[in-house]
PDB file of C-alpha atoms and ligand atoms in Angstrom:
ATOM      1  CA  UNK A 715     -11.384 -23.228  -3.988  1.00 54.00           C
ATOM      2  CA  UNK A 716      -9.562 -24.643  -0.176  1.00 79.00           C
ATOM      3  CA  UNK A 717     -12.013 -23.984   2.811  1.00 94.00           C
ATOM      4  CA  UNK A 718      -9.226 -24.938   5.312  1.00 98.00           C
ATOM      5  CA  UNK A 719      -9.039 -23.230   8.867  1.00 98.00           C
ATOM      6  CA  UNK A 720      -5.073 -23.833   8.975  1.00 98.00           C
ATOM      7  CA  UNK A 721      -4.497 -22.527   5.229  1.00 98.00           C
ATOM      8  CA  UNK A 722      -5.983 -19.431   6.130  1.00 98.00           C
ATOM      9  CA  UNK A 723      -4.254 -19.055   8.925  1.00 98.00           C
ATOM     10  CA  UNK A 724      -0.931 -20.018   6.527  1.00 98.00           C
ATOM     11  CA  UNK A 725      -2.501 -17.599   4.556  1.00 98.00           C
ATOM     12  CA  UNK A 726      -2.843 -14.626   6.920  1.00 98.00           C
ATOM     13  CA  UNK A 727      -6.851 -14.833   6.212  1.00 97.00           C
ATOM     14  CA  UNK A 728      -7.478 -15.621   9.641  1.00 97.00           C
ATOM     15  CA  UNK A 729      -5.412 -14.260  12.547  1.00 98.00           C
ATOM     16  CA  UNK A 730      -2.705 -16.555  14.945  1.00 98.00           C
ATOM     17  CA  UNK A 731      -0.506 -15.830  17.413  1.00 98.00           C
ATOM     18  CA  UNK A 732       2.190 -16.828  15.551  1.00 98.00           C
ATOM     19  CA  UNK A 733       5.367 -18.457  17.566  1.00 98.00           C
ATOM     20  CA  UNK A 734       7.739 -20.133  14.684  1.00 98.00           C
ATOM     21  CA  UNK A 735       7.582 -19.524  10.615  1.00 98.00           C
ATOM     22  CA  UNK A 736       9.911 -20.799   8.086  1.00 98.00           C
ATOM     23  CA  UNK A 737       9.324 -21.865   4.174  1.00 98.00           C
ATOM     24  CA  UNK A 738       7.960 -24.929   4.933  1.00 98.00           C
ATOM     25  CA  UNK A 739       6.340 -24.926   8.613  1.00 98.00           C
ATOM     26  CA  UNK A 740       4.401 -22.599  10.617  1.00 98.00           C
ATOM     27  CA  UNK A 741       3.454 -22.583  14.735  1.00 99.00           C
ATOM     28  CA  UNK A 742       1.293 -20.873  16.527  1.00 98.00           C
ATOM     29  CA  UNK A 743      -0.545 -20.791  20.088  1.00 98.00           C
ATOM     30  CA  UNK A 744      -3.821 -22.866  20.391  1.00 98.00           C
ATOM     31  CA  UNK A 745      -6.839 -20.682  20.386  1.00 98.00           C
ATOM     32  CA  UNK A 746      -8.226 -23.121  23.430  1.00 97.00           C
ATOM     33  CA  UNK A 747      -5.018 -24.049  25.196  1.00 97.00           C
ATOM     34  CA  UNK A 748      -5.664 -27.414  26.615  1.00 96.00           C
ATOM     35  CA  UNK A 749      -2.026 -27.262  28.820  1.00 97.00           C
ATOM     36  CA  UNK A 750      -0.403 -24.020  29.610  1.00 97.00           C
ATOM     37  CA  UNK A 751       1.943 -24.090  26.503  1.00 98.00           C
ATOM     38  CA  UNK A 752      -0.226 -25.248  23.686  1.00 98.00           C
ATOM     39  CA  UNK A 753       0.892 -24.869  20.559  1.00 98.00           C
ATOM     40  CA  UNK A 754       0.294 -26.303  16.751  1.00 98.00           C
ATOM     41  CA  UNK A 755       2.725 -26.898  14.269  1.00 99.00           C
ATOM     42  CA  UNK A 756       1.632 -27.331  10.934  1.00 99.00           C
ATOM     43  CA  UNK A 757       3.283 -27.812   7.352  1.00 98.00           C
ATOM     44  CA  UNK A 758       2.394 -25.035   4.952  1.00 98.00           C
ATOM     45  CA  UNK A 759       1.503 -27.626   2.372  1.00 98.00           C
ATOM     46  CA  UNK A 760      -1.891 -28.776   2.871  1.00 98.00           C
ATOM     47  CA  UNK A 761      -2.089 -32.228   4.029  1.00 98.00           C
ATOM     48  CA  UNK A 762      -5.216 -33.686   5.492  1.00 98.00           C
ATOM     49  CA  UNK A 763      -3.593 -35.338   8.201  1.00 98.00           C
ATOM     50  CA  UNK A 764      -1.046 -38.583   9.406  1.00 98.00           C
ATOM     51  CA  UNK A 765      -3.167 -41.199   7.942  1.00 98.00           C
ATOM     52  CA  UNK A 766      -2.139 -39.314   4.347  1.00 98.00           C
ATOM     53  CA  UNK A 767       1.491 -39.434   4.978  1.00 98.00           C
ATOM     54  CA  UNK A 768       3.594 -41.300   2.175  1.00 98.00           C
ATOM     55  CA  UNK A 769       7.692 -41.248   1.622  1.00 98.00           C
ATOM     56  CA  UNK A 770       7.533 -37.845  -0.037  1.00 98.00           C
ATOM     57  CA  UNK A 771       6.774 -36.790   3.655  1.00 98.00           C
ATOM     58  CA  UNK A 772       9.623 -38.537   5.219  1.00 98.00           C
ATOM     59  CA  UNK A 773      12.052 -35.175   5.588  1.00 98.00           C
ATOM     60  CA  UNK A 774       9.176 -32.756   6.221  1.00 98.00           C
ATOM     61  CA  UNK A 775       8.050 -34.883   9.084  1.00 98.00           C
ATOM     62  CA  UNK A 776      11.354 -35.035  10.595  1.00 98.00           C
ATOM     63  CA  UNK A 777      11.061 -31.214  10.563  1.00 98.00           C
ATOM     64  CA  UNK A 778       7.855 -31.310  11.859  1.00 98.00           C
ATOM     65  CA  UNK A 779       8.885 -32.756  14.930  1.00 98.00           C
ATOM     66  CA  UNK A 780      12.221 -31.328  15.198  1.00 98.00           C
ATOM     67  CA  UNK A 781      10.384 -27.864  15.250  1.00 98.00           C
ATOM     68  CA  UNK A 782       7.859 -29.050  18.350  1.00 98.00           C
ATOM     69  CA  UNK A 783      10.953 -30.101  20.072  1.00 98.00           C
ATOM     70  CA  UNK A 784      12.697 -26.908  19.253  1.00 98.00           C
ATOM     71  CA  UNK A 785       9.398 -25.385  20.856  1.00 98.00           C
ATOM     72  CA  UNK A 786       9.148 -27.172  23.655  1.00 98.00           C
ATOM     73  CA  UNK A 787      13.398 -26.368  24.383  1.00 98.00           C
ATOM     74  CA  UNK A 788      12.333 -22.305  23.746  1.00 98.00           C
ATOM     75  CA  UNK A 789       9.362 -22.794  26.490  1.00 98.00           C
ATOM     76  CA  UNK A 790      11.936 -24.514  28.844  1.00 98.00           C
ATOM     77  CA  UNK A 791       9.742 -27.489  29.300  1.00 98.00           C
ATOM     78  CA  UNK A 792      12.615 -28.868  30.775  1.00 98.00           C
ATOM     79  CA  UNK A 793      10.398 -31.285  32.875  1.00 98.00           C
ATOM     80  CA  UNK A 794       8.624 -33.168  30.286  1.00 97.00           C
ATOM     81  CA  UNK A 795       5.814 -31.970  27.164  1.00 97.00           C
ATOM     82  CA  UNK A 796       3.812 -34.169  24.855  1.00 97.00           C
ATOM     83  CA  UNK A 797       3.239 -34.403  20.688  1.00 97.00           C
ATOM     84  CA  UNK A 798      -0.318 -35.366  19.878  1.00 97.00           C
ATOM     85  CA  UNK A 799      -1.407 -35.884  16.203  1.00 98.00           C
ATOM     86  CA  UNK A 800      -5.243 -36.557  16.110  1.00 98.00           C
ATOM     87  CA  UNK A 801      -6.781 -38.713  13.462  1.00 98.00           C
ATOM     88  CA  UNK A 802      -9.843 -38.645  11.788  1.00 98.00           C
ATOM     89  CA  UNK A 803     -13.206 -38.957  13.835  1.00 97.00           C
ATOM     90  CA  UNK A 804     -12.572 -41.602  16.323  1.00 96.00           C
ATOM     91  CA  UNK A 805      -9.157 -39.575  16.384  1.00 97.00           C
ATOM     92  CA  UNK A 806     -10.722 -36.201  17.565  1.00 96.00           C
ATOM     93  CA  UNK A 807      -9.231 -34.648  14.615  1.00 98.00           C
ATOM     94  CA  UNK A 808     -11.238 -31.333  14.366  1.00 98.00           C
ATOM     95  CA  UNK A 809      -9.585 -29.629  11.542  1.00 98.00           C
ATOM     96  CA  UNK A 810      -8.232 -31.788   8.774  1.00 98.00           C
ATOM     97  CA  UNK A 811      -5.260 -30.161   8.284  1.00 98.00           C
ATOM     98  CA  UNK A 812      -2.077 -31.908   9.525  1.00 98.00           C
ATOM     99  CA  UNK A 813      -0.920 -30.448  12.683  1.00 98.00           C
ATOM    100  CA  UNK A 814       0.985 -31.709  15.869  1.00 98.00           C
ATOM    101  CA  UNK A 815      -0.008 -30.330  19.381  1.00 98.00           C
ATOM    102  CA  UNK A 816       2.775 -29.279  21.459  1.00 98.00           C
ATOM    103  CA  UNK A 817       1.568 -30.156  24.934  1.00 98.00           C
ATOM    104  CA  UNK A 818       3.394 -28.974  28.367  1.00 97.00           C
ATOM    105  CA  UNK A 819       3.788 -26.456  31.220  1.00 97.00           C
ATOM    106  CA  UNK A 820       2.425 -28.782  33.660  1.00 97.00           C
ATOM    107  CA  UNK A 821       1.393 -32.292  34.699  1.00 96.00           C
ATOM    108  CA  UNK A 822      -0.827 -33.939  31.920  1.00 96.00           C
ATOM    109  CA  UNK A 823      -3.204 -36.200  32.329  1.00 93.00           C
ATOM    110  CA  UNK A 824      -3.651 -39.962  30.901  1.00 90.00           C
ATOM    111  CA  UNK A 825      -5.735 -40.047  27.565  1.00 84.00           C
ATOM    112  CA  UNK A 826      -8.065 -42.694  26.193  1.00 76.00           C
ATOM    113  CA  UNK A 827     -11.063 -43.632  25.320  1.00 80.00           C
ATOM    114  CA  UNK A 828     -14.087 -41.602  26.049  1.00 76.00           C
TER     115      UNK A 828
HETATM  116  P1  AMP B 997      -7.637 -31.352  16.512  1.00 54.98           P
HETATM  117  O1  AMP B 997      -9.029 -31.218  17.444  1.00 54.98           O
HETATM  118  O2  AMP B 997      -6.619 -32.007  17.039  1.00 54.98           O
HETATM  119  O3  AMP B 997      -7.939 -31.188  14.865  1.00 54.98           O
HETATM  120  O4  AMP B 997      -7.279 -30.024  17.058  1.00 54.98           O
HETATM  121  C1  AMP B 997      -7.455 -28.823  15.861  1.00 54.98           C
HETATM  122  C2  AMP B 997      -6.981 -27.484  17.273  1.00 54.98           C
HETATM  123  O5  AMP B 997      -6.874 -26.499  16.495  1.00 54.98           O
HETATM  124  C3  AMP B 997      -7.941 -27.388  18.307  1.00 54.98           C
HETATM  125  O6  AMP B 997      -7.168 -27.618  19.408  1.00 54.98           O
HETATM  126  C4  AMP B 997      -8.638 -25.912  18.304  1.00 54.98           C
HETATM  127  O7  AMP B 997      -8.439 -25.346  19.469  1.00 54.98           O
HETATM  128  C5  AMP B 997      -7.490 -25.145  17.103  1.00 54.98           C
HETATM  129  N1  AMP B 997      -8.085 -24.125  16.546  1.00 54.98           N
HETATM  130  C6  AMP B 997      -9.247 -23.702  16.355  1.00 54.98           C
HETATM  131  N2  AMP B 997      -9.409 -22.518  15.820  1.00 54.98           N
HETATM  132  C7  AMP B 997      -7.759 -22.230  15.665  1.00 54.98           C
HETATM  133  C8  AMP B 997      -7.870 -20.731  15.738  1.00 54.98           C
HETATM  134  N3  AMP B 997      -8.260 -20.079  14.852  1.00 54.98           N
HETATM  135  N4  AMP B 997      -6.375 -20.471  15.931  1.00 54.98           N
HETATM  136  C9  AMP B 997      -5.536 -21.331  16.755  1.00 54.98           C
HETATM  137  N5  AMP B 997      -6.404 -22.682  17.256  1.00 54.98           N
HETATM  138  C10 AMP B 997      -7.546 -23.162  16.666  1.00 54.98           C
HETATM  139 ZN1   ZN B 998      -5.345 -27.186   5.078  1.00 54.98          ZN
END
């Protein structure tokens, strides 16, 4: 049984505020936004994280990043924005389903060691 939170969002078992969807990709608003615009872009196929990517995912990665870019345009983030993907414990990954954070809408801070 798949107990993944984001797979449940994909399957509509948990509600989300969707902002983009196609056959391979879903984008929805982060429930605990760290910036005025904070959207999560995920593949519908479960992949644990960026550490599990391989050559087979080349096209999918391109589509995911272009989706982030298109959303940045849609949300008028012309002053700048950020893509983040956290990986495992030290990277701060709390949901083990690959996702790209789109952050923007204001001046973002630095990040590094806690
Ligand atoms: P990360 O910490 O990089 O794994 O990011 C996981 C993100 O998922 C966090 O920013 C959470 O706020 C967000 N999140 C957790 N549960 C939900 C949910 N039900 N709907 C939308 N975003 C969520
Ligand atoms: Zn999943």
